[in-house]
mmCIF file of C-alpha atoms and ligand atoms in Angstrom:
data_model
loop_
_atom_site.group_PDB
_atom_site.id
_atom_site.type_symbol
_atom_site.label_atom_id
_atom_site.label_comp_id
_atom_site.label_asym_id
_atom_site.label_seq_id
_atom_site.Cartn_x
_atom_site.Cartn_y
_atom_site.Cartn_z
ATOM 1 C CA MET A 1 -27.584 23.719 14.769
ATOM 2 C CA ALA A 2 -28.507 20.573 12.841
ATOM 3 C CA GLU A 3 -29.564 22.423 9.672
ATOM 4 C CA HIS A 4 -26.006 23.592 9.027
ATOM 5 C CA GLY A 5 -24.391 20.185 9.462
ATOM 6 C CA THR A 6 -23.958 17.457 6.871
ATOM 7 C CA VAL A 7 -24.283 13.725 7.452
ATOM 8 C CA PHE A 8 -21.621 11.586 5.803
ATOM 9 C CA PHE A 9 -23.178 8.160 5.217
ATOM 10 C CA MET A 10 -20.933 5.090 5.349
ATOM 11 C CA TYR A 11 -21.965 2.190 3.147
ATOM 12 C CA HIS A 12 -20.012 -0.995 2.437
ATOM 13 C CA GLU A 13 -20.785 -3.880 0.098
ATOM 14 C CA LEU A 14 -24.267 -3.919 -1.442
ATOM 15 C CA ALA A 15 -26.090 -7.241 -1.522
ATOM 16 C CA LEU A 16 -27.694 -8.597 -4.673
ATOM 17 C CA PRO A 17 -30.547 -11.138 -4.470
ATOM 18 C CA ASP A 18 -28.458 -13.843 -6.173
ATOM 19 C CA GLY A 19 -24.999 -12.954 -4.857
ATOM 20 C CA ALA A 20 -23.057 -14.028 -1.757
ATOM 21 C CA PRO A 21 -21.273 -11.277 0.207
ATOM 22 C CA CYS A 22 -17.458 -11.165 0.334
ATOM 23 C CA HIS A 23 -17.531 -12.409 3.951
ATOM 24 C CA ARG A 24 -20.179 -14.240 5.945
ATOM 25 C CA GLU A 25 -19.343 -13.177 9.500
ATOM 26 C CA LEU A 26 -22.055 -11.315 11.385
ATOM 27 C CA GLY A 27 -19.606 -8.467 12.100
ATOM 28 C CA TYR A 28 -19.400 -8.013 8.320
ATOM 29 C CA THR A 29 -22.899 -8.818 7.068
ATOM 30 C CA ARG A 30 -24.608 -6.341 9.396
ATOM 31 C CA TYR A 31 -22.945 -3.665 7.256
ATOM 32 C CA VAL A 32 -24.132 -5.195 3.961
ATOM 33 C CA VAL A 33 -27.142 -3.230 2.672
ATOM 34 C CA SER A 34 -29.254 -4.675 -0.123
ATOM 35 C CA ALA A 35 -28.977 -2.918 -3.476
ATOM 36 C CA SER A 36 -32.763 -2.411 -3.437
ATOM 37 C CA ASP A 37 -32.591 -0.669 -0.045
ATOM 38 C CA PHE A 38 -29.743 1.530 -1.322
ATOM 39 C CA ARG A 39 -31.934 2.484 -4.288
ATOM 40 C CA LYS A 40 -34.791 3.337 -1.896
ATOM 41 C CA HIS A 41 -32.437 5.561 0.118
ATOM 42 C CA MET A 42 -31.339 7.443 -3.023
ATOM 43 C CA GLU A 43 -34.948 7.688 -4.277
ATOM 44 C CA GLU A 44 -35.932 9.174 -0.937
ATOM 45 C CA LEU A 45 -33.211 11.821 -1.222
ATOM 46 C CA ALA A 46 -34.333 12.735 -4.750
ATOM 47 C CA ARG A 47 -38.009 12.824 -3.748
ATOM 48 C CA GLU A 48 -37.267 15.230 -0.899
ATOM 49 C CA GLY A 49 -35.155 17.462 -3.148
ATOM 50 C CA TRP A 50 -31.889 16.444 -1.463
ATOM 51 C CA ARG A 51 -28.633 15.596 -3.184
ATOM 52 C CA ALA A 52 -25.770 13.239 -2.443
ATOM 53 C CA MET A 53 -22.199 14.476 -2.751
ATOM 54 C CA SER A 54 -18.632 13.222 -2.662
ATOM 55 C CA VAL A 55 -16.297 14.159 0.211
ATOM 56 C CA THR A 56 -14.652 16.881 -1.900
ATOM 57 C CA GLN A 57 -18.069 18.341 -2.783
ATOM 58 C CA ALA A 58 -19.154 18.195 0.867
ATOM 59 C CA MET A 59 -15.987 19.961 2.062
ATOM 60 C CA GLN A 60 -16.519 22.595 -0.653
ATOM 61 C CA SER A 61 -20.141 23.039 0.465
ATOM 62 C CA PHE A 62 -18.903 23.909 3.980
ATOM 63 C CA TYR A 63 -16.794 26.653 2.420
ATOM 64 C CA ASP A 64 -19.703 27.852 0.233
ATOM 65 C CA LYS A 65 -22.010 27.877 3.246
ATOM 66 C CA SER A 66 -19.648 29.981 5.303
ATOM 67 C CA VAL A 67 -19.181 32.394 2.396
ATOM 68 C CA ALA A 68 -22.941 32.615 1.793
ATOM 69 C CA GLY A 69 -23.825 32.793 5.466
ATOM 70 C CA GLY A 70 -25.166 29.262 5.716
ATOM 71 C CA ASN A 71 -28.004 29.676 3.243
ATOM 72 C CA VAL A 72 -27.009 27.243 0.534
ATOM 73 C CA GLY A 73 -26.757 23.509 0.209
ATOM 74 C CA ASN A 74 -28.366 22.440 3.460
ATOM 75 C CA LYS A 75 -30.398 19.676 1.864
ATOM 76 C CA SER A 76 -27.457 17.488 1.077
ATOM 77 C CA VAL A 77 -25.651 14.444 2.425
ATOM 78 C CA CYS A 78 -22.283 12.923 1.622
ATOM 79 C CA VAL A 79 -22.259 9.295 0.466
ATOM 80 C CA THR A 80 -19.184 7.123 1.080
ATOM 81 C CA PHE A 81 -18.388 3.450 0.540
ATOM 82 C CA ASP A 82 -15.605 1.584 2.346
ATOM 83 C CA ASP A 83 -13.503 -1.422 1.272
ATOM 84 C CA GLY A 84 -13.739 -1.358 -2.563
ATOM 85 C CA CYS A 85 -16.169 -4.199 -3.205
ATOM 86 C CA GLU A 86 -17.163 -5.023 -6.776
ATOM 87 C CA THR A 87 -20.743 -3.886 -6.062
ATOM 88 C CA ASP A 88 -19.378 -0.311 -5.850
ATOM 89 C CA LEU A 89 -19.199 -0.311 -9.640
ATOM 90 C CA LEU A 90 -21.808 -2.919 -10.516
ATOM 91 C CA SER A 91 -24.635 -1.826 -8.182
ATOM 92 C CA ALA A 92 -23.998 1.505 -6.471
ATOM 93 C CA ALA A 93 -22.588 3.485 -9.412
ATOM 94 C CA PRO A 94 -25.553 2.959 -11.805
ATOM 95 C CA ILE A 95 -28.047 3.918 -9.072
ATOM 96 C CA LEU A 96 -26.066 7.039 -8.154
ATOM 97 C CA GLN A 97 -25.781 7.970 -11.832
ATOM 98 C CA GLU A 98 -29.518 7.592 -12.301
ATOM 99 C CA PHE A 99 -30.067 10.374 -9.780
ATOM 100 C CA GLY A 100 -27.039 12.442 -10.786
ATOM 101 C CA PHE A 101 -25.491 11.982 -7.324
ATOM 102 C CA GLY A 102 -21.829 12.075 -6.348
ATOM 103 C CA ALA A 103 -20.080 9.739 -3.898
ATOM 104 C CA THR A 104 -16.637 8.784 -2.621
ATOM 105 C CA PHE A 105 -15.415 5.187 -2.774
ATOM 106 C CA TYR A 106 -12.624 4.381 -0.277
ATOM 107 C CA ILE A 107 -10.552 1.537 -1.722
ATOM 108 C CA THR A 108 -8.502 -1.071 0.173
ATOM 109 C CA VAL A 109 -5.657 -1.158 -2.335
ATOM 110 C CA GLY A 110 -4.337 -4.631 -1.445
ATOM 111 C CA PHE A 111 -7.784 -6.197 -1.955
ATOM 112 C CA LEU A 112 -8.007 -5.145 -5.616
ATOM 113 C CA GLY A 113 -8.523 -8.185 -7.835
ATOM 114 C CA ARG A 114 -9.683 -10.511 -5.042
ATOM 115 C CA PRO A 115 -13.030 -12.280 -5.547
ATOM 116 C CA GLY A 116 -15.862 -9.878 -4.724
ATOM 117 C CA TYR A 117 -13.595 -6.822 -4.825
ATOM 118 C CA LEU A 118 -12.940 -4.354 -7.635
ATOM 119 C CA SER A 119 -10.134 -4.977 -10.092
ATOM 120 C CA GLU A 120 -7.666 -2.217 -10.975
ATOM 121 C CA THR A 121 -9.545 -1.682 -14.256
ATOM 122 C CA GLN A 122 -12.840 -1.375 -12.395
ATOM 123 C CA VAL A 123 -11.414 1.280 -10.039
ATOM 124 C CA ARG A 124 -10.366 3.262 -13.080
ATOM 125 C CA SER A 125 -13.885 2.835 -14.528
ATOM 126 C CA LEU A 126 -15.413 4.119 -11.295
ATOM 127 C CA GLY A 127 -13.130 7.163 -11.481
ATOM 128 C CA SER A 128 -13.856 7.790 -15.151
ATOM 129 C CA LEU A 129 -17.603 7.817 -14.381
ATOM 130 C CA GLY A 130 -16.878 10.875 -12.257
ATOM 131 C CA PHE A 131 -16.949 9.252 -8.827
ATOM 132 C CA GLU A 132 -14.310 10.136 -6.292
ATOM 133 C CA ILE A 133 -11.730 7.507 -5.342
ATOM 134 C CA GLY A 134 -10.484 7.624 -1.756
ATOM 135 C CA CYS A 135 -8.091 5.375 0.133
ATOM 136 C CA HIS A 136 -8.933 2.801 2.845
ATOM 137 C CA SER A 137 -5.338 1.592 3.486
ATOM 138 C CA LEU A 138 -3.298 -1.130 1.813
ATOM 139 C CA THR A 139 -4.312 -4.279 3.741
ATOM 140 C CA HIS A 140 -7.078 -3.144 6.125
ATOM 141 C CA PRO A 141 -5.263 -3.553 9.468
ATOM 142 C CA TYR A 142 -6.128 -1.761 12.701
ATOM 143 C CA LEU A 143 -3.833 1.228 12.163
ATOM 144 C CA THR A 144 -3.488 1.835 15.914
ATOM 145 C CA ASP A 145 -1.675 -1.529 16.270
ATOM 146 C CA LEU A 146 1.084 -0.725 13.739
ATOM 147 C CA ASP A 147 4.650 0.504 14.179
ATOM 148 C CA ASP A 148 5.723 3.685 12.362
ATOM 149 C CA ALA A 149 7.049 1.961 9.230
ATOM 150 C CA LEU A 150 3.917 -0.138 8.689
ATOM 151 C CA LEU A 151 1.694 2.844 9.441
ATOM 152 C CA ARG A 152 3.511 4.753 6.695
ATOM 153 C CA ASP A 153 3.019 1.849 4.241
ATOM 154 C CA GLU A 154 -0.705 1.711 5.007
ATOM 155 C CA THR A 155 -1.202 5.461 4.504
ATOM 156 C CA ALA A 156 1.436 7.100 2.256
ATOM 157 C CA GLY A 157 2.270 3.771 0.567
ATOM 158 C CA ALA A 158 -1.382 3.023 -0.154
ATOM 159 C CA LYS A 159 -1.903 6.551 -1.535
ATOM 160 C CA ASP A 160 1.064 6.229 -3.917
ATOM 161 C CA ARG A 161 -0.104 2.848 -5.179
ATOM 162 C CA LEU A 162 -3.697 4.011 -5.699
ATOM 163 C CA GLU A 163 -2.541 7.138 -7.539
ATOM 164 C CA GLN A 164 -0.424 4.959 -9.839
ATOM 165 C CA ILE A 165 -3.472 2.814 -10.563
ATOM 166 C CA THR A 166 -5.948 5.651 -11.118
ATOM 167 C CA GLY A 167 -3.582 8.226 -12.597
ATOM 168 C CA ALA A 168 -5.296 10.826 -10.415
ATOM 169 C CA SER A 169 -4.641 12.446 -7.062
ATOM 170 C CA VAL A 170 -6.188 10.585 -4.081
ATOM 171 C CA GLU A 171 -7.027 13.077 -1.378
ATOM 172 C CA HIS A 172 -9.264 11.404 1.171
ATOM 173 C CA PHE A 173 -8.673 8.549 3.620
ATOM 174 C CA SER A 174 -10.968 6.429 5.793
ATOM 175 C CA CYS A 175 -9.802 4.298 8.734
ATOM 176 C CA PRO A 176 -10.162 0.483 8.549
ATOM 177 C CA GLY A 177 -12.320 -0.848 11.368
ATOM 178 C CA GLY A 178 -12.762 2.741 12.558
ATOM 179 C CA ARG A 179 -9.508 2.521 14.557
ATOM 180 C CA TRP A 180 -7.488 5.731 14.856
ATOM 181 C CA ASP A 181 -5.556 7.843 17.329
ATOM 182 C CA ARG A 182 -3.261 10.884 17.196
ATOM 183 C CA ARG A 183 -0.411 8.861 15.615
ATOM 184 C CA VAL A 184 -2.774 7.739 12.836
ATOM 185 C CA VAL A 185 -3.920 11.325 12.224
ATOM 186 C CA ALA A 186 -0.274 12.437 12.011
ATOM 187 C CA ALA A 187 0.528 9.679 9.488
ATOM 188 C CA VAL A 188 -2.518 10.535 7.356
ATOM 189 C CA LYS A 189 -1.508 14.214 7.379
ATOM 190 C CA ALA A 190 2.116 13.339 6.538
ATOM 191 C CA ALA A 191 0.839 11.314 3.567
ATOM 192 C CA LYS A 192 -0.773 14.555 2.337
ATOM 193 C CA PHE A 193 -4.382 13.433 2.460
ATOM 194 C CA ARG A 194 -6.783 16.359 2.889
ATOM 195 C CA THR A 195 -9.307 14.584 5.118
ATOM 196 C CA MET A 196 -9.683 11.465 7.261
ATOM 197 C CA ALA A 197 -13.075 9.854 7.861
ATOM 198 C CA THR A 198 -13.588 7.815 11.023
ATOM 199 C CA SER A 199 -16.494 5.515 11.883
ATOM 200 C CA ARG A 200 -17.508 7.705 14.816
ATOM 201 C CA THR A 201 -21.170 8.716 14.564
ATOM 202 C CA GLY A 202 -22.218 12.330 14.095
ATOM 203 C CA MET A 203 -22.719 15.184 11.643
ATOM 204 C CA ASN A 204 -19.926 17.301 10.218
ATOM 205 C CA PHE A 205 -19.892 21.078 10.269
ATOM 206 C CA ALA A 206 -17.724 23.792 8.701
ATOM 207 C CA ALA A 207 -15.770 23.880 11.972
ATOM 208 C CA THR A 208 -15.258 20.081 12.169
ATOM 209 C CA ASP A 209 -11.615 18.957 12.080
ATOM 210 C CA PRO A 210 -11.236 17.484 8.552
ATOM 211 C CA PHE A 211 -9.007 14.736 10.025
ATOM 212 C CA ARG A 212 -11.749 13.582 12.393
ATOM 213 C CA LEU A 213 -14.791 13.475 10.119
ATOM 214 C CA THR A 214 -17.688 11.554 11.597
ATOM 215 C CA ARG A 215 -19.978 9.281 9.622
ATOM 216 C CA VAL A 216 -23.292 7.493 9.993
ATOM 217 C CA ALA A 217 -23.047 3.756 9.292
ATOM 218 C CA VAL A 218 -25.918 2.456 7.187
ATOM 219 C CA LEU A 219 -26.672 -1.027 8.487
ATOM 220 C CA SER A 220 -28.456 -3.951 6.883
ATOM 221 C CA GLY A 221 -32.222 -3.411 7.001
ATOM 222 C CA THR A 222 -32.085 0.342 7.728
ATOM 223 C CA SER A 223 -35.697 1.462 7.262
ATOM 224 C CA LEU A 224 -36.631 4.436 5.146
ATOM 225 C CA ASP A 225 -37.934 6.168 8.242
ATOM 226 C CA VAL A 226 -34.602 5.802 10.072
ATOM 227 C CA PHE A 227 -32.713 6.877 6.936
ATOM 228 C CA ARG A 228 -34.934 9.952 6.548
ATOM 229 C CA ARG A 229 -34.251 11.001 10.137
ATOM 230 C CA GLU A 230 -30.518 10.300 9.839
ATOM 231 C CA CYS A 231 -30.250 12.583 6.789
ATOM 232 C CA ARG A 232 -31.238 15.376 9.158
ATOM 233 C CA GLY A 233 -28.876 14.206 11.878
ATOM 234 C CA GLN A 234 -31.731 13.008 14.067
ATOM 235 C CA GLY A 235 -31.641 9.920 16.281
ATOM 236 C CA LEU A 236 -27.840 9.733 16.489
ATOM 237 C CA LEU A 237 -27.480 10.241 20.251
ATOM 238 C CA GLN A 238 -28.149 6.639 21.251
ATOM 239 C CA THR A 239 -25.499 5.351 18.817
ATOM 240 C CA GLN A 240 -23.051 7.974 20.052
ATOM 241 C CA PHE A 241 -23.577 6.789 23.646
ATOM 242 C CA LYS A 242 -23.020 3.121 22.682
ATOM 243 C CA GLU A 243 -19.820 4.111 20.880
ATOM 244 C CA LYS A 244 -18.482 5.892 23.951
ATOM 245 C CA VAL A 245 -18.978 2.702 25.991
ATOM 246 C CA ARG A 246 -17.388 0.606 23.221
ATOM 247 C CA ASP A 247 -14.389 2.928 22.830
ATOM 248 C CA ALA A 248 -13.766 2.811 26.577
ATOM 249 C CA ALA A 249 -13.872 -1.024 26.468
ATOM 250 C CA ARG A 250 -11.425 -1.107 23.545
ATOM 251 C CA LEU A 251 -9.068 1.227 25.370
ATOM 252 C CA VAL A 252 -9.059 -0.955 28.502
ATOM 253 C CA LEU A 253 -8.959 -4.344 26.744
ATOM 254 C CA GLY A 254 -6.901 -3.637 23.615
ATOM 255 C CA ASN A 255 -8.082 -4.485 20.088
ATOM 256 C CA SER A 256 -7.538 -8.275 20.119
ATOM 257 C CA THR A 257 -9.118 -8.980 23.535
ATOM 258 C CA TYR A 258 -12.006 -6.687 22.620
ATOM 259 C CA ASP A 259 -12.576 -8.613 19.363
ATOM 260 C CA SER A 260 -12.500 -12.007 21.139
ATOM 261 C CA LEU A 261 -15.035 -10.830 23.699
ATOM 262 C CA ARG A 262 -17.225 -9.337 20.988
ATOM 263 C CA SER A 263 -17.262 -12.649 19.087
ATOM 264 C CA LEU A 264 -18.174 -14.465 22.282
ATOM 265 C CA LEU A 265 -21.014 -12.069 23.012
ATOM 266 C CA LEU A 266 -22.330 -12.260 19.447
ATOM 267 C CA GLY A 267 -22.515 -16.011 20.045
ATOM 268 C CA ARG A 268 -20.698 -17.204 16.983
ATOM 269 C CA LYS A 269 -17.257 -17.617 15.562
ATOM 270 C CA GLU A 270 -16.181 -14.435 13.908
ATOM 271 C CA SER A 271 -13.225 -13.110 12.021
ATOM 272 C CA PRO A 272 -10.877 -11.261 14.385
ATOM 273 C CA ASP A 273 -10.798 -8.466 11.835
ATOM 274 C CA PRO A 274 -14.346 -7.466 10.831
ATOM 275 C CA LEU A 275 -13.961 -5.589 7.588
ATOM 276 C CA HIS A 276 -15.756 -2.382 8.241
HETATM 277 ZN ZN1 ZN B 1 -13.224 -1.325 5.946
#
């Protein structure tokens, strides 16, 4: 089964040896991968004869596979970045280009121009280099907490704004903080996105609902061995089990109580809205 699936990796900000991350909270920094580790991950793919693709390329590969009977394109992963940090252009793009890899960058439109985040000009540069620009909402709220009007602003509104900035169609959406439900899916569909990526762990297959795409979060310090296994969809079961427990806790407690408890358990003061 695994050989026909594709892992969609989820990266965030990349860390440079002399640079401070956009946020210092543990809930944020555990998602910050060093630029040198990211390079090692891409080198590993190239060495093994794999390729990295954008979301559009990955969705197309599902179609190609079904047409060709599942014999093409198995050695591939999808690479995505959330939030729209400046390191998308300054660190990730040159490394991806070096290997001729594609990727999708999901942008939080309202963060453009803030320190550590891309400017509007930089998003256009990323697009003109051939990378895919996706949408990660307007202001990065938990979409499940919003009323209908705000939900529309954060999906359709964000898409319109991003398309004005890039001058190109924006077709893919990823959920801030991994929060989504059926209302969120309906809003993302109404905004005419073609896919929605969650933060739920797993592989995607030709039969996967494009509005419930799973991803594999790449965390700070992910070893090459773990990365190698994850490319093949191995070792994901333990994370999937932890997520089921976490999702049940969120459902019972609600987002804000869950976040307070999580901060308490992590033993330090943390932003109520970890930006992943
Ligand atoms: Zn995010």
